[in-house]
Short mmCIF file of N, CA and C in Angstrom, two decimals:
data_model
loop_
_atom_site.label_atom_id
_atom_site.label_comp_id
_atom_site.label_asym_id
_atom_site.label_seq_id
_atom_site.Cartn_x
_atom_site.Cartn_y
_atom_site.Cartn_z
N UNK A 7 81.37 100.78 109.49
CA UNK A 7 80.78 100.69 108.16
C UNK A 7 81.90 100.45 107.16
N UNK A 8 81.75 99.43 106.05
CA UNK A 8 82.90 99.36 105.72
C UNK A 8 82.70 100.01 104.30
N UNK A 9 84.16 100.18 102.94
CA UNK A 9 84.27 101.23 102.34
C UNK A 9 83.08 101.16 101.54
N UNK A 10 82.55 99.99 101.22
CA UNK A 10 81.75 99.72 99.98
C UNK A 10 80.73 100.27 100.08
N UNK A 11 80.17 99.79 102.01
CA UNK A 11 78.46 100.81 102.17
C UNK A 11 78.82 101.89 101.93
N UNK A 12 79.80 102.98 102.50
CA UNK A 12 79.72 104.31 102.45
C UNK A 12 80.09 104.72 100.53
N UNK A 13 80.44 104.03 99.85
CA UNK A 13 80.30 104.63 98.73
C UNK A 13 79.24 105.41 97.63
N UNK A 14 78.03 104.74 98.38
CA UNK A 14 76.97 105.24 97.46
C UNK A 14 76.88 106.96 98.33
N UNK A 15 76.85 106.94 99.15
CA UNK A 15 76.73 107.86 100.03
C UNK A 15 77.66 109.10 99.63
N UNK A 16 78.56 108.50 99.59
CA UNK A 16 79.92 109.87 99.06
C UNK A 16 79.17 109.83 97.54
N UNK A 17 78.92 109.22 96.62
CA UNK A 17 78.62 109.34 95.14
C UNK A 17 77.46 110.42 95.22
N UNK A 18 76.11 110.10 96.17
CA UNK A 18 75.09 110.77 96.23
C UNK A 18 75.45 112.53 96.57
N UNK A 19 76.27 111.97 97.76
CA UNK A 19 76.75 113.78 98.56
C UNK A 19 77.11 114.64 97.51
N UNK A 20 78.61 113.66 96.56
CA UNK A 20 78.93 114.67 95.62
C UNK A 20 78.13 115.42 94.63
N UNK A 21 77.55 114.70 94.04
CA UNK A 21 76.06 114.38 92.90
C UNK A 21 75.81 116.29 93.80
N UNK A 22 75.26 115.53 94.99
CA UNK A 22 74.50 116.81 95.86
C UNK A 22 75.27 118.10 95.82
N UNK A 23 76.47 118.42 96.55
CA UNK A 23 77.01 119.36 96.67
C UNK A 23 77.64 120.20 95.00
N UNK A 24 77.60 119.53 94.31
CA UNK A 24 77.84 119.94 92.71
C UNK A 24 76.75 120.74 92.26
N UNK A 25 75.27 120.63 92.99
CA UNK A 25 74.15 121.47 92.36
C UNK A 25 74.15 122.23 93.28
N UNK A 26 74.95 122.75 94.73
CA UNK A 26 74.73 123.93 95.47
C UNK A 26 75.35 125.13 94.05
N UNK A 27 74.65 126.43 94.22
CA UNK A 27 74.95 127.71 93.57
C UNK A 27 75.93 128.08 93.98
N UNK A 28 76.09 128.59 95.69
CA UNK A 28 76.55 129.70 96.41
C UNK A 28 77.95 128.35 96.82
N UNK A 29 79.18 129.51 96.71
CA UNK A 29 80.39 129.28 96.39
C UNK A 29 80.88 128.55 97.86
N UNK A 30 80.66 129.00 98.89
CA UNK A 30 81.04 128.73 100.52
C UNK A 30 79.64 127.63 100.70
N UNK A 31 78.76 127.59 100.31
CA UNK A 31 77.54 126.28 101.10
C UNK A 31 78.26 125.24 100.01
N UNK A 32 78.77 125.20 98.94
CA UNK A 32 78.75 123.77 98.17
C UNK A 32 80.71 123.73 98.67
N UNK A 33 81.09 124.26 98.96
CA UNK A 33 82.58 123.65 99.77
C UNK A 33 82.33 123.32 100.73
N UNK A 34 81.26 124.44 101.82
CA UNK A 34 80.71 122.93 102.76
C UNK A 34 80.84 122.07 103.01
N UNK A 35 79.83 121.65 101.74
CA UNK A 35 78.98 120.49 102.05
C UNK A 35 79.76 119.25 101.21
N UNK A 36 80.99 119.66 100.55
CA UNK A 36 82.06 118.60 99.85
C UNK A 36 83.46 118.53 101.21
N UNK A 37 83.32 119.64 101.96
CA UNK A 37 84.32 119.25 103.02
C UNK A 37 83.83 118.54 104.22
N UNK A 38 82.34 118.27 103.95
CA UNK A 38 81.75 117.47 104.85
C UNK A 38 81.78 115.56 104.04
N UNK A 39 81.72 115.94 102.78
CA UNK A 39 82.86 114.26 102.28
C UNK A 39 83.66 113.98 102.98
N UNK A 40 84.32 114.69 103.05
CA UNK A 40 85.56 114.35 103.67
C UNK A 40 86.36 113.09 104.71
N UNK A 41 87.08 112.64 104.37
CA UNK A 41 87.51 111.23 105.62
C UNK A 41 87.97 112.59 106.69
N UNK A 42 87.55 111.82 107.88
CA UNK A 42 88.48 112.53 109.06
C UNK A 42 89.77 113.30 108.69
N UNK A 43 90.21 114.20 109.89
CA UNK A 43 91.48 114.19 109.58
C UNK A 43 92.69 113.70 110.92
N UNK A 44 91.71 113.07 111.45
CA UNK A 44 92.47 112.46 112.58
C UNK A 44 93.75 110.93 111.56
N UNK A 45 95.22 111.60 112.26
CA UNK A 45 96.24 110.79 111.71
C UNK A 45 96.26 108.95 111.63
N UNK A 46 95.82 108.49 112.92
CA UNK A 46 95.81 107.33 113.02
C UNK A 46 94.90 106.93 112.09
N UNK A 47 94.19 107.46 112.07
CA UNK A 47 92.33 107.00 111.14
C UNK A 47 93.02 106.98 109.58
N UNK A 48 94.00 108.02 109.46
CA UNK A 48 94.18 108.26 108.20
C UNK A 48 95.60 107.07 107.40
N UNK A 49 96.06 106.41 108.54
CA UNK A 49 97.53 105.65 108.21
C UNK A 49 96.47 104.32 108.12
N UNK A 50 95.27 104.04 108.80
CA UNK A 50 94.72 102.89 108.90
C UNK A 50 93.94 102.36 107.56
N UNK A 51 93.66 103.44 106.67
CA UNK A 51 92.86 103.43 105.34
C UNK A 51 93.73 102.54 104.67
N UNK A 52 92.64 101.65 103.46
CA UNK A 52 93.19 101.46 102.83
C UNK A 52 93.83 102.02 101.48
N UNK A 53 95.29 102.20 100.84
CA UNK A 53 95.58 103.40 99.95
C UNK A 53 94.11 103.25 98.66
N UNK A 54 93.21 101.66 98.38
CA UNK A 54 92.67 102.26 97.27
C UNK A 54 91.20 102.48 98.11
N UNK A 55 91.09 102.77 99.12
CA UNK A 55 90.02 103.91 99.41
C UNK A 55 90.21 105.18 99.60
N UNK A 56 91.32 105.13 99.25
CA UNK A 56 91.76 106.92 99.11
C UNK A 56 91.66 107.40 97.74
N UNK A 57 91.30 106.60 96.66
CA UNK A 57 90.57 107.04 95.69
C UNK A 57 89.18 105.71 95.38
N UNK A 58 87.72 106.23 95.60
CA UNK A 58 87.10 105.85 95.77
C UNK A 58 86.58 106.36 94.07
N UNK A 59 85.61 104.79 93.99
CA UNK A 59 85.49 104.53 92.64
C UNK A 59 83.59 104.99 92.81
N UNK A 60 83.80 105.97 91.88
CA UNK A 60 82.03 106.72 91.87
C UNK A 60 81.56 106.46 90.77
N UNK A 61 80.52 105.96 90.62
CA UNK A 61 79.35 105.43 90.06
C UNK A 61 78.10 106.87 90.04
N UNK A 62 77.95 107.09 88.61
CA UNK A 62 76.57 108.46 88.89
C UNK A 62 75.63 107.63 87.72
N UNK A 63 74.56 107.56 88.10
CA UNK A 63 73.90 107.32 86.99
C UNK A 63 73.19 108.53 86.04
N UNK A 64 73.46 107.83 84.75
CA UNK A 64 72.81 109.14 84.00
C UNK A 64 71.61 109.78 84.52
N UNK A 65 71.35 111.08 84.17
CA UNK A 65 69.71 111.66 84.74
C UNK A 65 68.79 110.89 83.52
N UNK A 66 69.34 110.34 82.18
CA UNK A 66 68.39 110.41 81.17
C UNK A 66 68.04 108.95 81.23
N UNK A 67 69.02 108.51 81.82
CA UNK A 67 68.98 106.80 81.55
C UNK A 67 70.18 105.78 80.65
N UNK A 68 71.11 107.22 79.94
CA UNK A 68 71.84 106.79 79.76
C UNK A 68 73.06 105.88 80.30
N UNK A 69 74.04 105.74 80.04
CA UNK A 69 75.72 105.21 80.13
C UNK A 69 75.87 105.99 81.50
N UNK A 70 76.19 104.99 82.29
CA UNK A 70 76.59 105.64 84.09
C UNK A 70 77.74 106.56 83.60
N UNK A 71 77.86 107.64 84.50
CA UNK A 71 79.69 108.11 84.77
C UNK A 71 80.14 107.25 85.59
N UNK A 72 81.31 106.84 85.24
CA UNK A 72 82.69 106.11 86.42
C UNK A 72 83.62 106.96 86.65
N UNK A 73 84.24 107.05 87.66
CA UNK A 73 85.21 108.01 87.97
C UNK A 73 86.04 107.69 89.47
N UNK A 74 87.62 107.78 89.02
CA UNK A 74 88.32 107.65 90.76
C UNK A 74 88.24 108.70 90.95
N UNK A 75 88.23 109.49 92.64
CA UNK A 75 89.03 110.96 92.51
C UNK A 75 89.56 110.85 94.02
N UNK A 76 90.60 112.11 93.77
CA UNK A 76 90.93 112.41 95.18
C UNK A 76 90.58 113.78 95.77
N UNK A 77 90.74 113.73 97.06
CA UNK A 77 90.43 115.22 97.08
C UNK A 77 92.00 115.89 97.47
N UNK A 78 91.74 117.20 97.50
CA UNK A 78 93.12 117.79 97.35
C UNK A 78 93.51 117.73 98.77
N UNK A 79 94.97 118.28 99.29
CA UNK A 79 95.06 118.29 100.79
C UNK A 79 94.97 119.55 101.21
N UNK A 80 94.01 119.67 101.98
CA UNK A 80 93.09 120.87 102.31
C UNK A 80 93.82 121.61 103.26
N UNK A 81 94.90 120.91 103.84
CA UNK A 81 95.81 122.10 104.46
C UNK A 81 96.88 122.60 103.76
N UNK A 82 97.19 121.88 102.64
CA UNK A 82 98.10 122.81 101.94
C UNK A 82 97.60 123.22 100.36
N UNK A 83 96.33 122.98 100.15
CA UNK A 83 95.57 123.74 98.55
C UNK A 83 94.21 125.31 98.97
N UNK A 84 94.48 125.48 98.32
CA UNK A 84 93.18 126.75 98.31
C UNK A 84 91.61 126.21 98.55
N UNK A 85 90.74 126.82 98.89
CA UNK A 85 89.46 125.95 99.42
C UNK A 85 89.01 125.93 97.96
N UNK A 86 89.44 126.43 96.87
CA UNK A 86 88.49 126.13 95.36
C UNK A 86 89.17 125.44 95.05
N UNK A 87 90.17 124.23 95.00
CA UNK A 87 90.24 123.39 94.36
C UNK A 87 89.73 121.80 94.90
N UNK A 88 88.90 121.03 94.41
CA UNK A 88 88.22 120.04 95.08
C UNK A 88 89.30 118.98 94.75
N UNK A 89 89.78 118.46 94.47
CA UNK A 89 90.76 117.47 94.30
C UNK A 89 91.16 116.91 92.47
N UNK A 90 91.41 115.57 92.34
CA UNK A 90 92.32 114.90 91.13
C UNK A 90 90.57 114.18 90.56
N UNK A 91 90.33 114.27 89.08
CA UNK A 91 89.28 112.96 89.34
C UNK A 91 89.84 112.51 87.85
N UNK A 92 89.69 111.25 87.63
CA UNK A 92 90.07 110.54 86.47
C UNK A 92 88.77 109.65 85.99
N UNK A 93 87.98 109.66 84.83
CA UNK A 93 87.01 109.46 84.33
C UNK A 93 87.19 108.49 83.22
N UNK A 94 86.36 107.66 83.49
CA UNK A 94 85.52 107.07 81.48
C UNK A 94 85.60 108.02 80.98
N UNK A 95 86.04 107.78 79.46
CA UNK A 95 85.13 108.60 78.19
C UNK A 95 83.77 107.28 77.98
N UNK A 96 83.07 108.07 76.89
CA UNK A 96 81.96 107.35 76.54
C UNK A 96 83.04 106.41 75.48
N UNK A 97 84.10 106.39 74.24
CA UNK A 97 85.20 105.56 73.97
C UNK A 97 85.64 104.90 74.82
N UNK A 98 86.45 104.12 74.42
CA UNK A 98 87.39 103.71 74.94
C UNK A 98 88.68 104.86 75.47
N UNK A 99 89.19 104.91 76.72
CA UNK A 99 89.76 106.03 77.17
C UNK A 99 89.59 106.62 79.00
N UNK A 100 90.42 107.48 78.81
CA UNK A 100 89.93 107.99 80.28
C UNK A 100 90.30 109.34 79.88
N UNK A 101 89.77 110.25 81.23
CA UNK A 101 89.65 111.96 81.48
C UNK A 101 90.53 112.29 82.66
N UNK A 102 91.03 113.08 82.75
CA UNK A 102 92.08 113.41 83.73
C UNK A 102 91.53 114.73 84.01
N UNK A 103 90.61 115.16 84.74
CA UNK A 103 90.61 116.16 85.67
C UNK A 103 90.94 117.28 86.60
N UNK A 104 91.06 118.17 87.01
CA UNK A 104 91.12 119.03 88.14
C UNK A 104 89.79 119.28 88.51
N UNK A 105 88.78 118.87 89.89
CA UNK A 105 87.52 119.52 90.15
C UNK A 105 87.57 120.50 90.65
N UNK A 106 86.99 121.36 90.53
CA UNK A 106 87.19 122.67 91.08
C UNK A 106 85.43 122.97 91.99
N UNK A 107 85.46 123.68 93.03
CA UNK A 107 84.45 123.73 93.97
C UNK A 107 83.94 125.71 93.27
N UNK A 108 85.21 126.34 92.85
CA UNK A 108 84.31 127.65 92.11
C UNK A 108 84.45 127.19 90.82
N UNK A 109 83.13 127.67 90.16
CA UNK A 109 83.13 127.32 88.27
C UNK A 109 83.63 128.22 87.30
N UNK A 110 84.03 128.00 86.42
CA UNK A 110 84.99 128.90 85.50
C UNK A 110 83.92 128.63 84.74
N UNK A 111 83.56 129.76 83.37
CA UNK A 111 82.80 129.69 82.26
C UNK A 111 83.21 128.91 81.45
N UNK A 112 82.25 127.96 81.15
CA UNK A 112 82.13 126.41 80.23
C UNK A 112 83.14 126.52 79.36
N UNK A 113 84.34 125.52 78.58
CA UNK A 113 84.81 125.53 77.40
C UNK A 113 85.92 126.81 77.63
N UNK A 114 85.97 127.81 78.62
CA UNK A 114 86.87 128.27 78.27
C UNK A 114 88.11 127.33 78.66
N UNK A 115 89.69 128.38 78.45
CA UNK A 115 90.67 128.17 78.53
C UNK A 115 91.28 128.01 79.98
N UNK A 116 92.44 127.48 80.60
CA UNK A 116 93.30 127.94 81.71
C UNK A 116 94.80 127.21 82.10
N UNK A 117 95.94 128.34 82.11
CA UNK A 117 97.14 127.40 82.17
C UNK A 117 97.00 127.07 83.78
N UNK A 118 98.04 125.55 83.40
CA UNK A 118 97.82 124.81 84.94
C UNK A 118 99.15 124.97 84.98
N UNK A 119 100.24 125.27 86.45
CA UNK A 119 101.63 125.09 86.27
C UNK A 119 102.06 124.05 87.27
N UNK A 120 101.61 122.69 86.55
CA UNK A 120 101.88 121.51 87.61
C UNK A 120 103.21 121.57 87.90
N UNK A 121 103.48 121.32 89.09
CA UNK A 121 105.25 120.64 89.62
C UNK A 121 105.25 119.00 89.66
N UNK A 122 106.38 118.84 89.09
CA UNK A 122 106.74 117.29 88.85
C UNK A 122 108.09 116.99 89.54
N UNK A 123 108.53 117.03 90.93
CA UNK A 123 109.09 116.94 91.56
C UNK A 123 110.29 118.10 91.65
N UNK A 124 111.26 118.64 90.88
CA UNK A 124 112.05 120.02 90.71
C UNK A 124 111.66 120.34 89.80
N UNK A 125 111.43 120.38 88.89
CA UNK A 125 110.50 121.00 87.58
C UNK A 125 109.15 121.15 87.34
N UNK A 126 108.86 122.15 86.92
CA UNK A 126 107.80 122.88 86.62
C UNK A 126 107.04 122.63 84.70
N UNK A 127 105.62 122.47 85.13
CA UNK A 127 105.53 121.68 83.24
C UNK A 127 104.21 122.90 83.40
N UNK A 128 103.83 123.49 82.18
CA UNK A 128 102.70 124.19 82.04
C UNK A 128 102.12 123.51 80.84
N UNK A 129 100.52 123.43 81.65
CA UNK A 129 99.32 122.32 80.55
C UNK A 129 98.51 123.60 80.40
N UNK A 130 97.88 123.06 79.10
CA UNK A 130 96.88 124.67 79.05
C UNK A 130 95.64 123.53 78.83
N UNK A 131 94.77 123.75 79.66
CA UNK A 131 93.55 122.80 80.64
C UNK A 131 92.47 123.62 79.42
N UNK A 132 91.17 122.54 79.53
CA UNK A 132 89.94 123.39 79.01
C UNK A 132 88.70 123.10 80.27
N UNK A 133 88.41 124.17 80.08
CA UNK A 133 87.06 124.07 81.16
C UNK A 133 85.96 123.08 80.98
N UNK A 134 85.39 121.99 82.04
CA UNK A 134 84.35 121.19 81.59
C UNK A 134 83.39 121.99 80.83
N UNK A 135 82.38 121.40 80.78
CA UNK A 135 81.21 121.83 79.82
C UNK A 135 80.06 122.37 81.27
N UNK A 136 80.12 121.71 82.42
CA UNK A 136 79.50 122.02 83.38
C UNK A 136 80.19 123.45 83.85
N UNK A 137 81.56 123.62 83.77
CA UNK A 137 82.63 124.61 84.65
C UNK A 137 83.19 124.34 85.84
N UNK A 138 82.78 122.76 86.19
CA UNK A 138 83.49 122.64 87.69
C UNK A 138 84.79 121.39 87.81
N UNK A 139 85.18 121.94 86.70
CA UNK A 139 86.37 121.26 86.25
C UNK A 139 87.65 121.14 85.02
N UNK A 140 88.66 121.14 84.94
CA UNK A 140 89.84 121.62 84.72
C UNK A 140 90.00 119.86 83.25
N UNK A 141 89.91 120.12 82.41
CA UNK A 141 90.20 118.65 81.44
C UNK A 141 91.80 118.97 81.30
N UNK A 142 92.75 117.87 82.02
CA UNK A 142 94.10 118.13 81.32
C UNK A 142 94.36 117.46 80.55
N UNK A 143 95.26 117.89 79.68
CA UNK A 143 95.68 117.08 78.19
C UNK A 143 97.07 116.25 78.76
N UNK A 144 96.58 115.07 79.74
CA UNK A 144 97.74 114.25 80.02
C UNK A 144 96.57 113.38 80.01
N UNK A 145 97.77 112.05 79.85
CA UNK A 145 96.89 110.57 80.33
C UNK A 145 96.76 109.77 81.48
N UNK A 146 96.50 109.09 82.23
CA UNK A 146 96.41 109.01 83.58
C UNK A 146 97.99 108.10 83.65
N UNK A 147 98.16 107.09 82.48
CA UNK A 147 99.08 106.76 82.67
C UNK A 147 100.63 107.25 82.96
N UNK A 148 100.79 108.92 82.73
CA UNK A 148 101.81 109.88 83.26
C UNK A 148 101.78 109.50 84.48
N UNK A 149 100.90 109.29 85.13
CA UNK A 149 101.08 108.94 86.65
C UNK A 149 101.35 107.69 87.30
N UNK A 150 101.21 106.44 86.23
CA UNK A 150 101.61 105.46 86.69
C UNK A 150 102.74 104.73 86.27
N UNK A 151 102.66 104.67 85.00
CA UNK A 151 103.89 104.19 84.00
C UNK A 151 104.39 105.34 83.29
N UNK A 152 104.43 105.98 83.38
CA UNK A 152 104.87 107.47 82.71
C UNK A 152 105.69 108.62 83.75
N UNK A 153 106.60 109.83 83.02
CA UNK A 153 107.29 110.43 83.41
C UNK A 153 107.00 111.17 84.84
N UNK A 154 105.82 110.91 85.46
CA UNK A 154 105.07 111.39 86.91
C UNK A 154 105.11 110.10 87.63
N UNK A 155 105.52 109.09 87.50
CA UNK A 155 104.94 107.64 87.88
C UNK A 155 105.95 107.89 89.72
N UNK A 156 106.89 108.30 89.76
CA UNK A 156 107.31 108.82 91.00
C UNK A 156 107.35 109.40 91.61
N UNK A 157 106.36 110.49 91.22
CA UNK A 157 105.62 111.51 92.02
C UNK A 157 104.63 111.12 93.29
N UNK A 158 104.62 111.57 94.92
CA UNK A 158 104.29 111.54 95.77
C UNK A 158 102.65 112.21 95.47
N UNK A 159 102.78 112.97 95.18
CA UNK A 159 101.98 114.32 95.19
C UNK A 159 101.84 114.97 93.79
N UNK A 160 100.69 115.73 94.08
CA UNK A 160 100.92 116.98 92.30
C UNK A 160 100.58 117.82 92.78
N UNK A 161 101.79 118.94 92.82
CA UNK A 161 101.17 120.38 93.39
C UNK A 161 101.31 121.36 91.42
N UNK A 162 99.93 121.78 91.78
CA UNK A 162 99.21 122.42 91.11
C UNK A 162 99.27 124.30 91.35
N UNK A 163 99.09 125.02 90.04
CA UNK A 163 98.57 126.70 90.28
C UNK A 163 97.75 126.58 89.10
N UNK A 164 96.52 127.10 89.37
CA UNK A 164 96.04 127.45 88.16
C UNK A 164 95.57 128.84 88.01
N UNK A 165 95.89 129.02 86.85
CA UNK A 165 95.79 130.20 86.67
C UNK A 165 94.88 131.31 86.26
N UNK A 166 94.04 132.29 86.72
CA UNK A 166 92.85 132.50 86.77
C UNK A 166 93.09 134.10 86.80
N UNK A 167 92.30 134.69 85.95
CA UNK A 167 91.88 136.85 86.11
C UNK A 167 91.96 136.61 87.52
N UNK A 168 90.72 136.00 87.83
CA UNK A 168 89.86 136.22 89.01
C UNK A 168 90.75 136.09 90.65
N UNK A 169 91.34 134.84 90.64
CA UNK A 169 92.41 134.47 91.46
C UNK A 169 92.62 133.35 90.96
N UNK A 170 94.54 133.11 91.44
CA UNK A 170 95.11 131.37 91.36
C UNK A 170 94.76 131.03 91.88
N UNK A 171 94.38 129.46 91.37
CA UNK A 171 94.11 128.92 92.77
C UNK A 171 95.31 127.79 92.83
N UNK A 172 95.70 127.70 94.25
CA UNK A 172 97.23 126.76 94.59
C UNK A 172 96.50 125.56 94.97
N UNK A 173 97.59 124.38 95.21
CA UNK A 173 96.81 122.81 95.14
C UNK A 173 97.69 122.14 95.47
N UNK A 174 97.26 121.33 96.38
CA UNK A 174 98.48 119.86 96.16
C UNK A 174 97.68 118.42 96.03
N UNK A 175 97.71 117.57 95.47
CA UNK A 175 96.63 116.81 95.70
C UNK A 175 97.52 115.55 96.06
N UNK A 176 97.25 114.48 96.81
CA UNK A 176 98.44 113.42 97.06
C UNK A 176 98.14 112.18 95.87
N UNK A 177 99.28 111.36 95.69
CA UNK A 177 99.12 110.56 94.73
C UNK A 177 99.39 109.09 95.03
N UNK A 178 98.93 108.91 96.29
CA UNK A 178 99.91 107.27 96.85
C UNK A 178 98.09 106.77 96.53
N UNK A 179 98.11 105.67 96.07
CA UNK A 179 97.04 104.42 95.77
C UNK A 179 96.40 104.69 94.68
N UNK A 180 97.23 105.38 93.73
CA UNK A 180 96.46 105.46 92.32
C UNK A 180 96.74 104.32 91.41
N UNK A 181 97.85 103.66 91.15
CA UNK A 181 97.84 102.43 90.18
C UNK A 181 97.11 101.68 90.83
N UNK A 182 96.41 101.37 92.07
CA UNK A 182 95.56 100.03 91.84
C UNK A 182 94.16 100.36 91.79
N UNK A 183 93.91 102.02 91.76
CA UNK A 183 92.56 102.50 91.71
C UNK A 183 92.62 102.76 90.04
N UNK A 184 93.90 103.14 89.69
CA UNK A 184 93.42 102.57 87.93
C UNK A 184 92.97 101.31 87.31
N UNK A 185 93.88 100.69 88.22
CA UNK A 185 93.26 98.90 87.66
C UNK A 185 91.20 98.61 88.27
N UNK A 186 91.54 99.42 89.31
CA UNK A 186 90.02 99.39 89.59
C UNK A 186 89.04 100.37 88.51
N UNK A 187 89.55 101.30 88.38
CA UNK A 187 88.67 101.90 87.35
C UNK A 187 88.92 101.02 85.58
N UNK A 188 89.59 100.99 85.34
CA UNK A 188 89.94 100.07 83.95
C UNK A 188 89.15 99.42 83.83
N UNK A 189 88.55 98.41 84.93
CA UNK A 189 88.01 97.15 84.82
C UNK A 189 86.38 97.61 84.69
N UNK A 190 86.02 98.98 84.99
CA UNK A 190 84.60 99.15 84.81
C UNK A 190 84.55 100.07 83.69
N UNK A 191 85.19 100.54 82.52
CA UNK A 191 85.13 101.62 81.57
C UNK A 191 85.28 100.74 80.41
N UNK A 192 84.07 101.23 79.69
CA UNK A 192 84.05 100.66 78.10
C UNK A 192 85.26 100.49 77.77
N UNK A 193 84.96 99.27 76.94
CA UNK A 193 86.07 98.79 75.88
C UNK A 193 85.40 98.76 74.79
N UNK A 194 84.97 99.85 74.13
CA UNK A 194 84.92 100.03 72.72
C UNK A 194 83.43 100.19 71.90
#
């Protein structure tokens, strides 16, 4: 099956596993997204299907969501962090993400202490409006043309009462999944 059929499919799953309640059935059913983790399978991908471009349509009828994301690497992040996702605004613009698989209360606060190869940068993130996600105050372009643009990886802590949660998410095939997302996000 090639990447394009299975996309609606991963768009739908996610859509799906985002309205599970219970904290262990909706990581599940998002680690059942998942590409294999068999190595050969994984060197054979192409890098921009390793961020796959999701399409949600509004519930109202409005303006679709667009969005790349990745997921985090699940052998070396905590099972609550779901991966990187980079979004449309309804402007002109994009959203830089952390998804998170447990929800933090809407709008609040949380410091993130990303690593940027020997140094350490602290972002103070706001909680989506849903809670299953981390808004950072960077631009996606830090990661491509900007002071992250040689970064492999982004290992992540965020910081939480409840628990940190630790992260690494990988970063190889994101400039041409930006040019892929660019090309479908309002201009104005």
């Amino acid at each position: 099956m090639t990447a394009s059929a299975q996309q609606p499919d991963i768009s739908a799953g996610f859509a799906k596993c985002k309205t599970i309640a219970d904290n262990q059935a909706r990581l599940d059913c998002l680690k059942k997204l998942l590409p294999s983790s068999d190595p050969a399978a994984a060197r054979a991908q192409n890098t921009q299907d390793l961020w796959p471009l999701v399409v949600t349509p509004h519930p109202t009828g409005g303006r679709e969501a667009i969005s790349i994301m990745r997921t985090a690497d699940t052998t070396r992040s905590d099972p609550d962090l779901a991966g990187l996702m980079i979004r449309c605004q309804e402007k002109p613009g994009f959203e830089v993400l952390l998804a998170l698989v447990r929800p933090f209360p809407p709008l609040a606060r949380r410091d993130i202490i990303v690593g940027s190869g020997t140094t350490q940068s602290v972002l103070h993130a706001e909680v989506s409006t849903l809670g299953t996600g981390l808004v950072l105050p960077v631009e996606p372009t830090a990661f491509t043309t900007g002071p992250w643009r040689e970064l492999k990886e982004l290992a992540v802590v965020i910081k939480d009462p409840e628990a940190e949660i630790h992260g690494v998410i990988p970063l190889d095939g994101l400039t041409p999944a930006m040019a892929k997302l660019s090309a479908r996000c309002p201009t104005g």
